[in-house]
Each structure stands twice: as structure tokens, then as C-alpha cells.
Amino acid sequence: MRYLLSEIAQIVGGRLVGCDFEVASVATDSRSYAMTHDTLFVAMRGVNHDAHDHIAEVAERGVKAFMVEREVALSAGCGAVVVENSLAALQAVAEHHRKTFNGKVVAVTGSNGKTTVKEWIAQCAPSEARIFRSPRSYNSQLGVALSLLMLDNSYDVAIIEAGISQRGEMARLQKMITPDMVLFTSIGDAHQQGFASLEEKISEKLILAEGTQTIIYHSAYTKLAEGVKARYGERMLIDASQSRVAQMGDAASQCNAEIVATFFAEMGYDAPDFSQLQPVAMRLEVKQGVENSVIIDDSYSADLNSLSIALDNLRSVAGERKTMLVLSDILQTGDSNIYKEVARMVREAGVGRFVGIGEKISNNRELFGEGALFFGSTEEALANISKLDIANCAVLIKGNRASRLERISHRLEQHSHTTVLEVDLQAMVRNINHFRSQIGTSTPLVAMVKASSYGAGEREIAQMLQKQGMAYLAVAFADEGVALREGGITMPIVVLNADDASFDTMVAHSLEPEIYSFRSLASFVQAVERAGEINYPIHLKVDSGMHRLGFGEGDVPQLNKELASASQSVRVATIFTHLCVADDAAQDNFSRGQIATFDRISSAIMAELPYRPLRHAAASEAMLRFEEARFDMCRLGIGMYGFSTTSGEVLEPVATLRTRIVQIRTLHDGDTVGYGRNGKILGERRIATIPVGYADGLNRHLGNGAWAMVVGGKQAKTIGNICMDSSMIDITGIDGVEEGDEVKIFSSERGNTAADMAAVLGTIPYEVLTSVAKRVKRIYINE
């Protein structure tokens, strides 16, 4: 794109103030390293941020052009387009820019499979086809606009993902994209919470095809097929199920392949060669690495657009760590200046160490300065892996598919265990936003990250929550808080199980204690005075009826005296309590009694203080069920991880425990499986062994058919006893399953969640999640 600010003002009906400039790219995040002198910085306002507050620092980095929603102080020589709504204005620019594109625009939408279909098309396309595809999951209201603005007429085809989460969104996307062709993938329950029914979601998705002459769908998705035919009966409808494609494994992959093959036929391309497919990098994966490093695995994608996104992610993940980028050749265009741009982006990102792999990037080594390493191939890099000093580093690995940089990622990972716990950070963000929508965005939240964030991991979760604008993080013990501080977390951290022995450590690391007794108050005041601190924040625990820890109503007079005498040393930041049966409607009267007791006790404490601390009583369930329990702040715990008796159908479980089949064998009538010979075979059965057992956190009571895992989209029950390091499942009747195939032990799929597993065990999801062993590798995915 290349537009003068005055042209943009005319397109969007805005007002130009200051100087006029030509802009060639767009940025919406003030922390982005992709900004240059010809970047248009679009300032937006959200729940937790206002980008207008960062315009001065963006201008210091050389940006001179802005789009703003209100008058701001501009530095000399800068210009801005003032608009009513920045997102709507940016969408208007994208709509205008799309009309200048001479090629064919293909939109892809559906509940699942959008990115897979898009990437398979790009992988299998003939070499002469010049195809643009939107970066990774740039399928939102903002992402689609940014994708369209990346278009230029060097491409023949543009493939744009379109994703929606609620009513009214698709019409805006359709207006921007105005596709020449639409590909519909699956329509299912994913992201269903914004719609009253599946039929309503299908109706909303179909809006994308308004005015489109070619629509490709798959009749395996019955309700979608019915909706397409009913709405667009006169259009050119193509059923992808008529394609002849070799077996691709599970049913979803088969349908995706047939959609791709149908698209190729419609475009006049030769049939796609699916045998050459590489794994699709759906989202950035963050993994624990050796020597206290963290590995950001983006090893299947290398182009300028995705590099800028990945560098921003590197900065976010790194915290206080050093940074390193391992980058392959970019097989994108014949542009001779491409590595000059890469070198500029690397410098702007402040990357501490650069490693280039491939002939083309090595031939441009002079652009990257001293200290950069270069290898002619991945094999050469692997042979010299010891030269990569990754201790305490955040390492971004980014490469074209042919370079197979995933081999470097595997070499640097801390764990090689086949079983992994995958944590979807964007699902967690959506869960947080659901609670905010229910209680109001002005209510601060405390995020519970104790027990390694309920088993999900420490630093990575905390970094995301810090970015989401949480008021506090809460941990159980001081050691957990220290680990977060060492990981670069700077926001307030409350220690809920604070003990006397840890008080000096807490003060040294700016951790704030829960104070629940006169002894703990006196001991902490002494620790504060030893450190020479004043006005140190503390959090008073009130016992309103749980009778676990806290000050009772009879303690208030003495507590007020003690606080007054310690007023120079400590100040009360919050007063809080725990409700013990907030999720049990049968005991709501008891919960309301607790809330009233807490209100009475906390009010008596605050009446004697010369300032007003915040009060909080409501955790995930209570904040939804008892408006009077919200007070000044709420605590978000298990609901953030996707479980709630009140909002269970809306929330998304964020954790998936997955592994792979290591062996399959056919057993016959009378054979037995596992220790104790408790798994008895009747007839002929196919039995798969997976490398996960009770040492990984898989409870032994889940054996002998008590639990079913998901293989190839179908349930496979356990058979025999759960062993220490392995277990067995019955895959009889599940077609196409082979050794190496994935198995979901628990996931976000209905009937396979941690809550479902907890119901089988007669426990709660907390226990299932926190039982996943440390030896299981954690992977963090981010769209």
C-alpha cells in the first residue's frame, strides 16, 4: 500500500492535521518492531489500553504518520488523520485498497480448518502461481483489514481467512473482502458462545458469500450444505465431496484435502500433490528449552509479514531474557532488498544474537553486523549447535519449510517426552473477556496463578496476564512469586500462603503477603522494618465462615490498634475473604450470609483507616452468581482456565494433554492386557499403547474402560490397568489409525475435557490439571 495521509482522510471521511506524508505500512501496537518512517500508526482504545497514550514514544522511533480518535499533541513534522473510530476507519482503507487489487480474492471461513486449507493451498500450488495468504490467524475484524492492506498486484491470488465470534461481524468482513470465491470448511461447535444456535452461526457465516459467484463447500457438513443450497441455490455451488483424493487420515483432513483439490480444479491448476505436505504451523508454539531458555517454534514459515509478527512475540515472551533469532532463507520474492529489510527489522527488534541458515541469507551476512552466525544449511547448523549460546535466552526459530528448522527446535527443547500439555493462551484471553463482559470492564481482576497456574506453567501465563492488564497475580507460596520475578514479571504479586520464614525473601522481591493472624502481621512488620521499607502493601484475610484462615469479627478492635501502630511500616492494599459454597445453589443463603459478614467486618476495619483499601470476596463462580459479592475487585481462578458451573458452555478449556501412539497390535479372544491381566480381550481387538501413565498424572482409576481418549476424532476407551509410564487404549473400529497418530487424553472437546475426567474420578478439574507431572512438556500456543 502507498497512500498520502490526505488520501486516507478523504477515503475515511476524516480530518488531516499537521503534515502530509506517504505511508506504506500499518502498525497498531506501539511495541511493534516493524515500524519505520513510512508506517501509519493507528491508535485504538481497548478494555485495558489506550494507544493514544503511546503516540509520543512511537514518534521518538521515527514514525510521523498517525490515525487517531481524538486530538493529540503531535511532534513537529508529524501528521495525523482524526477519525471517529480507528478500527472502522482502518477497515474503510482496507476496503478501498482491496478494490485496487487486480487478482482473484478467495475467502476461507468455517469453524475449523481455515488455516489448514489456506496453508495446504499455498504448499501445493504450482511454482508459477503467485499466491498471497493472510498471515497465520489474521482472520479477525482487525486482522482481515491488516491482511488486505498487505496486498499488491505482484500477486495473482489472495487467500484471506475470515473468522467471527458473534452476530454482526461477518457483514463487516464481507464488505472489506468482497471475495470472488468462498471456501467453506467445517461448521461445528468451536467458538459457539456468540451465537444462539448452530443454525444462527451458519446463517452468519453464509453472509460472506453475498455477491460471490463461486462457492465451494463440503456436503459432509450436512447443516452447512443445507444452508448453502437454501440461500444460494442459483449460484455456482461446488460440492468438494465429488473430488477424488487419496485417503488423508482422519475425516476432517480428508474433507480439507477435497476442498483444496476442488479449488485447484476450479483455478485450472494441476491436482495438488498432498504427499509433499509439511506440518501446518497454526500458531506460534512456546516451549521450555535447555539451560533455562525458552524456544519459540515458528519453523514452518518465513516471510516478511510473519517475521514482524514473530519478532513482536519474541519481545513479549522474552521478558528479562536475552533474545536470539534463528532465521532461514526467505523464499518469498526476487526482491534483492529483502535481506536489507530483514536486517533492519532485526536491529529495530533489539535481537541480541542473529543466526542465519541458508545460502541466500549467508550471502548477505555483511548486513547483519558483528556477532552474527551463518550456516549454509540446517545440517551444518546442527553440527555446530554448541556454538549457539542459548543460556537464559528467548530463541525464535523461523524458517521456510524446505530448511526443516524444526530439527533445531527439537535439539534445543528441554523435554523430549512424547506427551505434552498444550496451553492455548488465546482461549484463556477469551475466557477472561467473558468474565469482564459479565462484571464490567472497570472492575479490576486478580488472576490466580498458584500451583504453576493450575498446572499450565508459570512465566508464560503470567506474561500474558500482565499484558492483559490484571490488577494482581496471586500465588500460593513465596517461591512461586520469586520465580515470576526472575522471569521478568513486574506487576503486583500476592502470596496467599505467606509464612514467617519467607517474609524477608518476599520483601526483597516486592511480593505482597496475605496477613491472616496477629502473629503474621507482627512478623511481617518486623521484616519490613529490617529492610528499611515504609508503607509496604499487605492484604488482610477475613474469616467470613470458611474457618480456614483469617481475622474474625471479634478480632477487629485489636486489629485496628495493631494497624494504627504499624501505619508507617505497612498499609492495607486489600481486604478479602473466601466463599466456600458459591457454586452450590442449594447453599446460597449461607453464601449470602458470608458476604454480609465480610461486608460488616471489612467496613469496621476501613472505618479506622485514613485511606480506602480495595475489597474482594468473589472468585470465578461468585462473581457471576452474586453481584453483591463483587465489591471493588474480583478473583479469577478456574474460570480463566475454562471451567465453570455457571458459564460452562461459554468458556473454553485452555489445556490439552496429548500424546502419540507408540505401538499397535491385534489381540485375540482370551488375551489379556497389562498388569494384573485385568484387560480381557473378547473376540479380536486392535490395541494401541501410548507413553503416558500415572507418573505423568494419569490417575490409575481411569483404567479398564473408565476413561475414553480421542483418536482420529473418535473415542477409544482404556483397557487394562494404567501403568507408571504407559497405558493402553482400544482402537477397534476406528479406521485409518496408525502408529505415531495423535491421542488426546483430555482436551476442549465435549466429553473429553478435564471436567469430564474429574467427574469420572469423583473430584474437581483443579485436581486433574494440577496433577499433570512436571516431566510433561508444556507448549504455549498463541494465534
PDB file of N, CA, C and O in Angstrom, residues 183-219:
ATOM      1  N   LEU A 183     -14.548 -20.386   0.135  1.00  0.00           N
ATOM      2  CA  LEU A 183     -14.389 -21.780   0.532  1.00  0.00           C
ATOM      3  C   LEU A 183     -14.934 -21.940   1.944  1.00  0.00           C
ATOM      4  O   LEU A 183     -14.460 -21.269   2.875  1.00  0.00           O
ATOM      5  N   PHE A 184     -15.927 -22.804   2.113  1.00  0.00           N
ATOM      6  CA  PHE A 184     -16.464 -23.092   3.433  1.00  0.00           C
ATOM      7  C   PHE A 184     -15.856 -24.395   3.948  1.00  0.00           C
ATOM      8  O   PHE A 184     -15.969 -25.438   3.297  1.00  0.00           O
ATOM      9  N   THR A 185     -15.190 -24.333   5.109  1.00  0.00           N
ATOM     10  CA  THR A 185     -14.689 -25.558   5.730  1.00  0.00           C
ATOM     11  C   THR A 185     -15.761 -26.066   6.683  1.00  0.00           C
ATOM     12  O   THR A 185     -16.941 -25.860   6.462  1.00  0.00           O
ATOM     13  N   SER A 186     -15.372 -26.712   7.761  1.00  0.00           N
ATOM     14  CA  SER A 186     -16.356 -27.308   8.667  1.00  0.00           C
ATOM     15  C   SER A 186     -17.131 -26.233   9.420  1.00  0.00           C
ATOM     16  O   SER A 186     -16.646 -25.127   9.639  1.00  0.00           O
ATOM     17  N   ILE A 187     -18.330 -26.561   9.815  1.00  0.00           N
ATOM     18  CA  ILE A 187     -19.111 -25.718  10.714  1.00  0.00           C
ATOM     19  C   ILE A 187     -19.493 -26.597  11.896  1.00  0.00           C
ATOM     20  O   ILE A 187     -20.195 -27.590  11.755  1.00  0.00           O
ATOM     21  N   GLY A 188     -18.982 -26.222  13.080  1.00  0.00           N
ATOM     22  CA  GLY A 188     -19.262 -27.021  14.276  1.00  0.00           C
ATOM     23  C   GLY A 188     -19.405 -26.149  15.495  1.00  0.00           C
ATOM     24  O   GLY A 188     -19.748 -24.966  15.407  1.00  0.00           O
ATOM     25  N   ASP A 189     -19.093 -26.720  16.669  1.00  0.00           N
ATOM     26  CA  ASP A 189     -19.341 -26.027  17.930  1.00  0.00           C
ATOM     27  C   ASP A 189     -18.231 -25.064  18.340  1.00  0.00           C
ATOM     28  O   ASP A 189     -18.376 -24.345  19.324  1.00  0.00           O
ATOM     29  N   ALA A 190     -17.099 -25.062  17.637  1.00  0.00           N
ATOM     30  CA  ALA A 190     -15.999 -24.193  18.035  1.00  0.00           C
ATOM     31  C   ALA A 190     -16.438 -22.728  18.003  1.00  0.00           C
ATOM     32  O   ALA A 190     -17.093 -22.282  17.064  1.00  0.00           O
ATOM     33  N   HIS A 191     -16.081 -21.962  19.053  1.00  0.00           N
ATOM     34  CA  HIS A 191     -16.414 -20.540  19.170  1.00  0.00           C
ATOM     35  C   HIS A 191     -17.918 -20.321  19.033  1.00  0.00           C
ATOM     36  O   HIS A 191     -18.371 -19.368  18.412  1.00  0.00           O
ATOM     37  N   GLN A 192     -18.700 -21.183  19.649  1.00  0.00           N
ATOM     38  CA  GLN A 192     -20.156 -21.145  19.531  1.00  0.00           C
ATOM     39  C   GLN A 192     -20.791 -20.107  20.457  1.00  0.00           C
ATOM     40  O   GLN A 192     -21.937 -19.713  20.258  1.00  0.00           O
ATOM     41  N   GLN A 193     -20.015 -19.623  21.491  1.00  0.00           N
ATOM     42  CA  GLN A 193     -20.635 -18.858  22.561  1.00  0.00           C
ATOM     43  C   GLN A 193     -21.314 -17.569  22.114  1.00  0.00           C
ATOM     44  O   GLN A 193     -22.199 -17.062  22.797  1.00  0.00           O
ATOM     45  N   GLY A 194     -20.919 -17.015  20.952  1.00  0.00           N
ATOM     46  CA  GLY A 194     -21.525 -15.763  20.499  1.00  0.00           C
ATOM     47  C   GLY A 194     -22.806 -15.945  19.715  1.00  0.00           C
ATOM     48  O   GLY A 194     -23.371 -14.960  19.231  1.00  0.00           O
ATOM     49  N   PHE A 195     -23.291 -17.186  19.592  1.00  0.00           N
ATOM     50  CA  PHE A 195     -24.459 -17.466  18.762  1.00  0.00           C
ATOM     51  C   PHE A 195     -25.488 -18.263  19.547  1.00  0.00           C
ATOM     52  O   PHE A 195     -25.152 -19.093  20.397  1.00  0.00           O
ATOM     53  N   ALA A 196     -26.755 -18.016  19.251  1.00  0.00           N
ATOM     54  CA  ALA A 196     -27.837 -18.701  19.956  1.00  0.00           C
ATOM     55  C   ALA A 196     -27.945 -20.160  19.553  1.00  0.00           C
ATOM     56  O   ALA A 196     -28.426 -20.985  20.316  1.00  0.00           O
ATOM     57  N   SER A 197     -27.498 -20.483  18.337  1.00  0.00           N
ATOM     58  CA  SER A 197     -27.607 -21.853  17.845  1.00  0.00           C
ATOM     59  C   SER A 197     -26.612 -22.065  16.710  1.00  0.00           C
ATOM     60  O   SER A 197     -26.051 -21.106  16.166  1.00  0.00           O
ATOM     61  N   LEU A 198     -26.417 -23.322  16.345  1.00  0.00           N
ATOM     62  CA  LEU A 198     -25.549 -23.649  15.219  1.00  0.00           C
ATOM     63  C   LEU A 198     -26.133 -23.077  13.930  1.00  0.00           C
ATOM     64  O   LEU A 198     -25.397 -22.571  13.067  1.00  0.00           O
ATOM     65  N   GLU A 199     -27.448 -23.123  13.804  1.00  0.00           N
ATOM     66  CA  GLU A 199     -28.097 -22.600  12.603  1.00  0.00           C
ATOM     67  C   GLU A 199     -27.854 -21.092  12.462  1.00  0.00           C
ATOM     68  O   GLU A 199     -27.637 -20.587  11.358  1.00  0.00           O
ATOM     69  N   GLU A 200     -27.887 -20.390  13.589  1.00  0.00           N
ATOM     70  CA  GLU A 200     -27.627 -18.952  13.540  1.00  0.00           C
ATOM     71  C   GLU A 200     -26.194 -18.675  13.103  1.00  0.00           C
ATOM     72  O   GLU A 200     -25.938 -17.750  12.322  1.00  0.00           O
ATOM     73  N   LYS A 201     -25.246 -19.479  13.600  1.00  0.00           N
ATOM     74  CA  LYS A 201     -23.853 -19.291  13.213  1.00  0.00           C
ATOM     75  C   LYS A 201     -23.671 -19.561  11.718  1.00  0.00           C
ATOM     76  O   LYS A 201     -22.967 -18.821  11.020  1.00  0.00           O
ATOM     77  N   ILE A 202     -24.305 -20.614  11.200  1.00  0.00           N
ATOM     78  CA  ILE A 202     -24.210 -20.910   9.774  1.00  0.00           C
ATOM     79  C   ILE A 202     -24.772 -19.754   8.948  1.00  0.00           C
ATOM     80  O   ILE A 202     -24.166 -19.328   7.957  1.00  0.00           O
ATOM     81  N   SER A 203     -25.905 -19.223   9.378  1.00  0.00           N
ATOM     82  CA  SER A 203     -26.520 -18.119   8.656  1.00  0.00           C
ATOM     83  C   SER A 203     -25.587 -16.918   8.618  1.00  0.00           C
ATOM     84  O   SER A 203     -25.454 -16.240   7.584  1.00  0.00           O
ATOM     85  N   GLU A 204     -24.905 -16.655   9.722  1.00  0.00           N
ATOM     86  CA  GLU A 204     -23.966 -15.534   9.783  1.00  0.00           C
ATOM     87  C   GLU A 204     -22.761 -15.790   8.878  1.00  0.00           C
ATOM     88  O   GLU A 204     -22.316 -14.897   8.152  1.00  0.00           O
ATOM     89  N   LYS A 205     -22.247 -17.011   8.894  1.00  0.00           N
ATOM     90  CA  LYS A 205     -21.088 -17.336   8.054  1.00  0.00           C
ATOM     91  C   LYS A 205     -21.424 -17.178   6.570  1.00  0.00           C
ATOM     92  O   LYS A 205     -20.585 -16.737   5.772  1.00  0.00           O
ATOM     93  N   LEU A 206     -22.643 -17.533   6.192  1.00  0.00           N
ATOM     94  CA  LEU A 206     -23.024 -17.506   4.778  1.00  0.00           C
ATOM     95  C   LEU A 206     -23.056 -16.098   4.200  1.00  0.00           C
ATOM     96  O   LEU A 206     -23.018 -15.929   2.972  1.00  0.00           O
ATOM     97  N   ILE A 207     -23.109 -15.080   5.072  1.00  0.00           N
ATOM     98  CA  ILE A 207     -23.110 -13.696   4.583  1.00  0.00           C
ATOM     99  C   ILE A 207     -21.860 -13.402   3.765  1.00  0.00           C
ATOM    100  O   ILE A 207     -21.883 -12.594   2.832  1.00  0.00           O
ATOM    101  N   LEU A 208     -20.767 -14.096   4.081  1.00  0.00           N
ATOM    102  CA  LEU A 208     -19.500 -13.864   3.385  1.00  0.00           C
ATOM    103  C   LEU A 208     -19.636 -14.074   1.876  1.00  0.00           C
ATOM    104  O   LEU A 208     -18.915 -13.454   1.094  1.00  0.00           O
ATOM    105  N   ALA A 209     -20.553 -14.943   1.467  1.00  0.00           N
ATOM    106  CA  ALA A 209     -20.675 -15.285   0.043  1.00  0.00           C
ATOM    107  C   ALA A 209     -21.634 -14.384  -0.719  1.00  0.00           C
ATOM    108  O   ALA A 209     -21.891 -14.619  -1.899  1.00  0.00           O
ATOM    109  N   GLU A 210     -22.156 -13.322  -0.064  1.00  0.00           N
ATOM    110  CA  GLU A 210     -23.053 -12.399  -0.770  1.00  0.00           C
ATOM    111  C   GLU A 210     -22.324 -11.802  -1.984  1.00  0.00           C
ATOM    112  O   GLU A 210     -21.226 -11.254  -1.853  1.00  0.00           O
ATOM    113  N   GLY A 211     -22.931 -11.915  -3.165  1.00  0.00           N
ATOM    114  CA  GLY A 211     -22.345 -11.351  -4.370  1.00  0.00           C
ATOM    115  C   GLY A 211     -21.254 -12.191  -4.994  1.00  0.00           C
ATOM    116  O   GLY A 211     -20.700 -11.822  -6.040  1.00  0.00           O
ATOM    117  N   THR A 212     -20.943 -13.338  -4.383  1.00  0.00           N
ATOM    118  CA  THR A 212     -19.884 -14.213  -4.897  1.00  0.00           C
ATOM    119  C   THR A 212     -20.481 -15.218  -5.883  1.00  0.00           C
ATOM    120  O   THR A 212     -21.542 -15.786  -5.630  1.00  0.00           O
ATOM    121  N   GLN A 213     -19.792 -15.463  -6.972  1.00  0.00           N
ATOM    122  CA  GLN A 213     -20.321 -16.369  -7.981  1.00  0.00           C
ATOM    123  C   GLN A 213     -19.910 -17.821  -7.761  1.00  0.00           C
ATOM    124  O   GLN A 213     -20.577 -18.732  -8.240  1.00  0.00           O
ATOM    125  N   THR A 214     -18.806 -18.059  -7.044  1.00  0.00           N
ATOM    126  CA  THR A 214     -18.317 -19.432  -6.857  1.00  0.00           C
ATOM    127  C   THR A 214     -18.205 -19.748  -5.377  1.00  0.00           C
ATOM    128  O   THR A 214     -17.514 -19.050  -4.629  1.00  0.00           O
ATOM    129  N   ILE A 215     -18.878 -20.795  -4.959  1.00  0.00           N
ATOM    130  CA  ILE A 215     -18.876 -21.214  -3.559  1.00  0.00           C
ATOM    131  C   ILE A 215     -18.509 -22.691  -3.509  1.00  0.00           C
ATOM    132  O   ILE A 215     -19.170 -23.530  -4.125  1.00  0.00           O
ATOM    133  N   ILE A 216     -17.450 -23.016  -2.772  1.00  0.00           N
ATOM    134  CA  ILE A 216     -17.035 -24.404  -2.586  1.00  0.00           C
ATOM    135  C   ILE A 216     -17.348 -24.800  -1.146  1.00  0.00           C
ATOM    136  O   ILE A 216     -16.944 -24.117  -0.201  1.00  0.00           O
ATOM    137  N   TYR A 217     -18.072 -25.890  -0.994  1.00  0.00           N
ATOM    138  CA  TYR A 217     -18.443 -26.393   0.329  1.00  0.00           C
ATOM    139  C   TYR A 217     -18.278 -27.902   0.316  1.00  0.00           C
ATOM    140  O   TYR A 217     -17.942 -28.507  -0.704  1.00  0.00           O
ATOM    141  N   HIS A 218     -18.495 -28.528   1.462  1.00  0.00           N
ATOM    142  CA  HIS A 218     -18.385 -29.995   1.539  1.00  0.00           C
ATOM    143  C   HIS A 218     -19.664 -30.563   2.133  1.00  0.00           C
ATOM    144  O   HIS A 218     -20.061 -30.193   3.241  1.00  0.00           O
ATOM    145  N   SER A 219     -20.288 -31.460   1.424  1.00  0.00           N
ATOM    146  CA  SER A 219     -21.589 -31.996   1.846  1.00  0.00           C
ATOM    147  C   SER A 219     -21.487 -32.885   3.085  1.00  0.00           C
ATOM    148  O   SER A 219     -22.514 -33.258   3.662  1.00  0.00           O
TER     149      SER A 219
END
